[in-house]
């Protein structure tokens, strides 16, 4: 059974760095074809893809946010960590992690975490 | 970045109806398209990948079609649990991008 769970601070101050952890079970990020992504959703708005990390440590980032984002993995702990620097109130959102599965030529989301709401306010 | 545009933005329908949601990509994405369902306060649920392949456990009342730039999600025989917001997403190229969502409401 695949599960993912996000954890991190509920409140951060402007200019601070946000660190979020995705802890997963039911699969290993050392297995070929496994990937984990982060996605966020501001209140009442659409989903926005942030970053992805693959089993072979390849990393991909949102064009508009790549200077602020870092994604990493700890395979032994079954965790993926996302850091976002210089937080601003517009970064207030629910942050989700999700698994990406390779099937043929397709790398698609299948399982999602429940999400964690991060509010940026002084 | 590839822009994904969904239409309509909102849709009212009755239980038992069949509805279709459209998603258009700003450039060709072959069939690298997924659909998600999201209910208020909940995480998205993956429905379809590769434009028309159902995720495991997703009922066959959901179907997807299209290739290139134009795609559709069709839901047949609407039930109360189907009223939600639906998103399309392209994964043909980075950055991955989502549509703005289509809110399906009960008439």
Tab-separated table of N, CA and C in Angstrom, chain A residues 12-107:
chain	number	residue	atom	x	y	z
A	12	UNK	N	5.233	30.282	8.649
A	12	UNK	CA	6.589	30.809	8.479
A	12	UNK	C	6.505	32.315	8.263
A	13	UNK	N	7.578	32.994	8.608
A	13	UNK	CA	7.610	34.446	8.450
A	13	UNK	C	8.185	34.813	7.080
A	14	UNK	N	7.783	35.952	6.567
A	14	UNK	CA	8.385	36.419	5.298
A	14	UNK	C	9.895	36.454	5.386
A	15	UNK	N	10.537	36.095	4.300
A	15	UNK	CA	11.987	35.992	4.098
A	15	UNK	C	12.580	34.702	4.660
A	16	UNK	N	11.843	33.969	5.470
A	16	UNK	CA	12.384	32.727	6.015
A	16	UNK	C	12.440	31.632	4.945
A	17	UNK	N	13.155	30.567	5.267
A	17	UNK	CA	13.229	29.389	4.401
A	17	UNK	C	12.279	28.317	4.918
A	18	UNK	N	11.497	27.771	4.009
A	18	UNK	CA	10.562	26.706	4.328
A	18	UNK	C	11.216	25.362	4.019
A	19	UNK	N	11.098	24.432	4.961
A	19	UNK	CA	11.566	23.075	4.719
A	19	UNK	C	10.402	22.111	4.942
A	20	UNK	N	10.065	21.378	3.899
A	20	UNK	CA	8.979	20.398	3.954
A	20	UNK	C	9.542	19.006	3.712
A	21	UNK	N	8.974	18.037	4.424
A	21	UNK	CA	9.401	16.649	4.276
A	21	UNK	C	8.228	15.796	3.821
A	22	UNK	N	8.472	14.984	2.827
A	22	UNK	CA	7.505	13.995	2.361
A	22	UNK	C	8.024	12.627	2.799
A	23	UNK	N	7.283	11.969	3.666
A	23	UNK	CA	7.638	10.636	4.137
A	23	UNK	C	6.687	9.645	3.482
A	24	UNK	N	7.252	8.638	2.831
A	24	UNK	CA	6.414	7.736	2.060
A	24	UNK	C	6.678	6.283	2.442
A	25	UNK	N	5.732	5.452	2.066
A	25	UNK	CA	5.868	4.011	2.287
A	25	UNK	C	5.212	3.278	1.131
A	26	UNK	N	5.557	2.023	0.990
A	26	UNK	CA	4.963	1.204	-0.063
A	26	UNK	C	5.780	1.178	-1.347
A	27	UNK	N	6.843	1.935	-1.400
A	27	UNK	CA	7.741	1.912	-2.551
A	27	UNK	C	9.090	2.463	-2.102
A	28	UNK	N	10.104	2.269	-2.957
A	28	UNK	CA	11.436	2.774	-2.667
A	28	UNK	C	11.880	3.705	-3.787
A	29	UNK	N	12.493	4.806	-3.397
A	29	UNK	CA	13.008	5.745	-4.385
A	29	UNK	C	14.337	5.282	-4.959
A	30	UNK	N	14.774	4.113	-4.570
A	30	UNK	CA	15.956	3.548	-5.208
A	30	UNK	C	15.555	2.585	-6.333
A	31	UNK	N	14.249	2.389	-6.489
A	31	UNK	CA	13.743	1.499	-7.543
A	31	UNK	C	13.617	2.263	-8.854
A	32	UNK	N	14.106	1.696	-9.914
A	32	UNK	CA	14.029	2.335	-11.224
A	32	UNK	C	12.585	2.680	-11.584
A	33	UNK	N	12.371	3.908	-12.041
A	33	UNK	CA	11.037	4.319	-12.467
A	33	UNK	C	10.235	5.055	-11.413
A	34	UNK	N	10.789	5.154	-10.207
A	34	UNK	CA	10.079	5.847	-9.138
A	34	UNK	C	10.543	7.297	-9.022
A	35	UNK	N	9.586	8.197	-8.825
A	35	UNK	CA	9.883	9.613	-8.702
A	35	UNK	C	8.895	10.211	-7.691
A	36	UNK	N	9.277	11.338	-7.092
A	36	UNK	CA	8.388	12.071	-6.199
A	36	UNK	C	8.405	13.540	-6.595
A	37	UNK	N	7.228	14.129	-6.600
A	37	UNK	CA	7.074	15.544	-6.951
A	37	UNK	C	6.426	16.307	-5.816
A	38	UNK	N	6.621	17.608	-5.837
A	38	UNK	CA	5.910	18.535	-4.962
A	38	UNK	C	5.020	19.430	-5.821
A	39	UNK	N	3.830	19.676	-5.303
A	39	UNK	CA	2.832	20.511	-5.965
A	39	UNK	C	2.212	21.391	-4.874
A	40	UNK	N	1.811	22.602	-5.226
A	40	UNK	CA	1.150	23.436	-4.226
A	40	UNK	C	-0.139	24.011	-4.780
A	41	UNK	N	-0.973	24.491	-3.855
A	41	UNK	CA	-2.272	25.033	-4.229
A	41	UNK	C	-2.643	26.166	-3.278
A	42	UNK	N	-2.528	27.401	-3.721
A	42	UNK	CA	-3.000	28.529	-2.888
A	42	UNK	C	-4.489	28.393	-2.618
A	43	UNK	N	-4.953	28.934	-1.505
A	43	UNK	CA	-6.383	28.807	-1.164
A	43	UNK	C	-7.294	29.265	-2.302
A	44	UNK	N	-8.195	28.406	-2.722
A	44	UNK	CA	-9.157	28.728	-3.761
A	44	UNK	C	-8.597	28.795	-5.167
A	45	UNK	N	-7.341	28.401	-5.335
A	45	UNK	CA	-6.725	28.514	-6.659
A	45	UNK	C	-6.322	27.145	-7.212
A	46	UNK	N	-5.710	27.178	-8.379
A	46	UNK	CA	-5.367	25.940	-9.079
A	46	UNK	C	-4.063	25.332	-8.548
A	47	UNK	N	-3.796	24.131	-8.999
A	47	UNK	CA	-2.574	23.416	-8.646
A	47	UNK	C	-1.380	23.979	-9.409
A	48	UNK	N	-0.230	23.972	-8.761
A	48	UNK	CA	1.007	24.457	-9.372
A	48	UNK	C	2.115	23.453	-9.082
A	49	UNK	N	2.729	22.926	-10.139
A	49	UNK	CA	3.814	21.975	-9.967
A	49	UNK	C	5.092	22.702	-9.562
A	50	UNK	N	5.853	22.119	-8.626
A	50	UNK	CA	7.045	22.769	-8.092
A	50	UNK	C	8.345	22.064	-8.474
A	51	UNK	N	8.433	20.782	-8.206
A	51	UNK	CA	9.707	20.096	-8.393
A	51	UNK	C	9.493	18.585	-8.449
A	52	UNK	N	10.524	17.915	-8.949
A	52	UNK	CA	10.479	16.462	-9.043
A	52	UNK	C	11.876	15.905	-8.824
A	53	UNK	N	11.974	14.745	-8.169
A	53	UNK	CA	13.238	14.052	-8.020
A	53	UNK	C	13.027	12.598	-8.400
A	54	UNK	N	14.000	12.038	-9.132
A	54	UNK	CA	13.886	10.684	-9.645
A	54	UNK	C	14.761	9.711	-8.877
A	55	UNK	N	14.523	8.427	-9.125
A	55	UNK	CA	15.260	7.349	-8.467
A	55	UNK	C	16.769	7.477	-8.697
A	56	UNK	N	17.159	8.066	-9.852
A	56	UNK	CA	18.571	8.201	-10.181
A	56	UNK	C	19.123	9.566	-9.789
A	57	UNK	N	18.344	10.304	-8.993
A	57	UNK	CA	18.706	11.614	-8.455
A	57	UNK	C	18.612	12.737	-9.477
A	58	UNK	N	18.046	12.494	-10.647
A	58	UNK	CA	17.737	13.595	-11.542
A	58	UNK	C	16.698	14.496	-10.876
A	59	UNK	N	16.828	15.805	-11.112
A	59	UNK	CA	15.951	16.775	-10.477
A	59	UNK	C	15.421	17.764	-11.516
A	60	UNK	N	14.182	18.180	-11.310
A	60	UNK	CA	13.536	19.113	-12.222
A	60	UNK	C	12.772	20.139	-11.388
A	61	UNK	N	12.753	21.395	-11.875
A	61	UNK	CA	12.156	22.479	-11.091
A	61	UNK	C	11.229	23.349	-11.927
A	62	UNK	N	10.266	23.964	-11.240
A	62	UNK	CA	9.435	24.994	-11.839
A	62	UNK	C	10.327	26.101	-12.392
A	63	UNK	N	9.999	26.555	-13.591
A	63	UNK	CA	10.800	27.611	-14.224
A	63	UNK	C	10.815	28.876	-13.379
A	64	UNK	N	9.645	29.246	-12.882
A	64	UNK	CA	9.519	30.526	-12.177
A	64	UNK	C	10.070	30.477	-10.757
A	65	UNK	N	10.226	29.293	-10.193
A	65	UNK	CA	10.643	29.170	-8.796
A	65	UNK	C	11.994	28.486	-8.611
A	66	UNK	N	12.648	28.129	-9.699
A	66	UNK	CA	13.816	27.255	-9.568
A	66	UNK	C	14.959	27.885	-8.784
A	67	UNK	N	15.050	29.216	-8.756
A	67	UNK	CA	16.135	29.831	-7.987
A	67	UNK	C	15.892	29.726	-6.480
A	68	UNK	N	14.666	29.395	-6.095
A	68	UNK	CA	14.311	29.352	-4.672
A	68	UNK	C	14.134	27.930	-4.145
A	69	UNK	N	14.101	26.943	-5.028
A	69	UNK	CA	13.760	25.582	-4.643
A	69	UNK	C	14.961	24.652	-4.651
A	70	UNK	N	14.961	23.728	-3.698
A	70	UNK	CA	15.907	22.628	-3.722
A	70	UNK	C	15.160	21.370	-3.293
A	71	UNK	N	15.278	20.311	-4.080
A	71	UNK	CA	14.664	19.033	-3.735
A	71	UNK	C	15.772	18.017	-3.519
A	72	UNK	N	15.592	17.167	-2.526
A	72	UNK	CA	16.583	16.139	-2.222
A	72	UNK	C	15.876	14.908	-1.676
A	73	UNK	N	16.591	13.803	-1.622
A	73	UNK	CA	15.996	12.581	-1.107
A	73	UNK	C	16.927	11.890	-0.136
A	74	UNK	N	16.326	11.167	0.791
A	74	UNK	CA	17.052	10.288	1.699
A	74	UNK	C	16.413	8.914	1.524
A	75	UNK	N	17.028	8.120	0.698
A	75	UNK	CA	16.440	6.828	0.343
A	75	UNK	C	16.312	5.921	1.558
A	76	UNK	N	17.269	5.993	2.453
A	76	UNK	CA	17.256	5.107	3.631
A	76	UNK	C	16.090	5.434	4.561
A	77	UNK	N	15.655	6.691	4.554
A	77	UNK	CA	14.537	7.106	5.419
A	77	UNK	C	13.210	7.165	4.667
A	78	UNK	N	13.228	6.882	3.370
A	78	UNK	CA	12.018	7.024	2.533
A	78	UNK	C	11.439	8.430	2.654
A	79	UNK	N	12.314	9.400	2.452
A	79	UNK	CA	11.894	10.795	2.559
A	79	UNK	C	12.414	11.627	1.383
A	80	UNK	N	11.597	12.621	1.023
A	80	UNK	CA	11.988	13.639	0.060
A	80	UNK	C	11.788	14.991	0.733
A	81	UNK	N	12.778	15.845	0.626
A	81	UNK	CA	12.740	17.144	1.279
A	81	UNK	C	12.730	18.254	0.228
A	82	UNK	N	11.861	19.221	0.437
A	82	UNK	CA	11.805	20.409	-0.422
A	82	UNK	C	12.111	21.629	0.437
A	83	UNK	N	13.046	22.429	-0.003
A	83	UNK	CA	13.283	23.717	0.649
A	83	UNK	C	12.946	24.840	-0.320
A	84	UNK	N	12.331	25.869	0.219
A	84	UNK	CA	11.969	27.057	-0.549
A	84	UNK	C	12.446	28.276	0.235
A	85	UNK	N	13.320	29.041	-0.385
A	85	UNK	CA	13.904	30.187	0.298
A	85	UNK	C	13.060	31.443	0.113
A	86	UNK	N	13.355	32.447	0.940
A	86	UNK	CA	12.767	33.776	0.800
A	86	UNK	C	11.247	33.731	0.664
A	87	UNK	N	10.598	33.114	1.631
A	87	UNK	CA	9.150	32.945	1.589
A	87	UNK	C	8.441	34.298	1.646
A	88	UNK	N	7.304	34.342	0.952
A	88	UNK	CA	6.502	35.562	0.824
A	88	UNK	C	5.039	35.190	1.079
A	89	UNK	N	4.212	36.131	1.509
A	89	UNK	CA	2.790	35.789	1.715
A	89	UNK	C	2.123	35.139	0.504
A	90	UNK	N	2.569	35.435	-0.713
A	90	UNK	CA	1.948	34.803	-1.879
A	90	UNK	C	2.266	33.309	-1.966
A	91	UNK	N	3.209	32.849	-1.161
A	91	UNK	CA	3.548	31.421	-1.120
A	91	UNK	C	2.636	30.646	-0.167
A	92	UNK	N	1.710	31.337	0.470
A	92	UNK	CA	0.728	30.659	1.305
A	92	UNK	C	-0.075	29.685	0.462
A	93	UNK	N	-0.057	28.418	0.860
A	93	UNK	CA	-0.683	27.381	0.042
A	93	UNK	C	-0.699	26.064	0.797
A	94	UNK	N	-1.472	25.120	0.281
A	94	UNK	CA	-1.351	23.731	0.698
A	94	UNK	C	-0.308	23.083	-0.210
A	95	UNK	N	0.660	22.443	0.419
A	95	UNK	CA	1.751	21.807	-0.313
A	95	UNK	C	1.540	20.288	-0.287
A	96	UNK	N	1.551	19.704	-1.481
A	96	UNK	CA	1.361	18.262	-1.627
A	96	UNK	C	2.625	17.608	-2.170
A	97	UNK	N	2.873	16.379	-1.725
A	97	UNK	CA	3.822	15.540	-2.448
A	97	UNK	C	3.038	14.408	-3.101
A	98	UNK	N	3.575	13.926	-4.195
A	98	UNK	CA	2.898	12.885	-4.956
A	98	UNK	C	3.935	11.986	-5.618
A	99	UNK	N	3.569	10.739	-5.799
A	99	UNK	CA	4.462	9.820	-6.497
A	99	UNK	C	4.231	9.935	-7.991
A	100	UNK	N	5.320	9.847	-8.723
A	100	UNK	CA	5.261	9.736	-10.180
A	100	UNK	C	5.768	8.350	-10.541
A	101	UNK	N	5.018	7.704	-11.398
A	101	UNK	CA	5.343	6.351	-11.816
A	101	UNK	C	5.633	6.335	-13.303
A	102	UNK	N	6.714	5.674	-13.673
A	102	UNK	CA	7.023	5.497	-15.094
A	102	UNK	C	6.312	4.252	-15.608
A	103	UNK	N	5.526	4.442	-16.679
A	103	UNK	CA	4.889	3.322	-17.353
A	103	UNK	C	5.068	3.501	-18.841
A	104	UNK	N	5.866	2.705	-19.463
A	104	UNK	CA	6.185	2.915	-20.867
A	104	UNK	C	6.931	4.222	-21.001
A	105	UNK	N	6.445	5.112	-21.842
A	105	UNK	CA	7.068	6.429	-21.998
A	105	UNK	C	6.419	7.479	-21.114
A	106	UNK	N	5.495	7.048	-20.259
A	106	UNK	CA	4.722	8.002	-19.488
A	106	UNK	C	5.163	8.045	-18.039
A	107	UNK	N	5.347	9.241	-17.525
A	107	UNK	CA	5.703	9.468	-16.119
A	107	UNK	C	4.572	10.278	-15.515
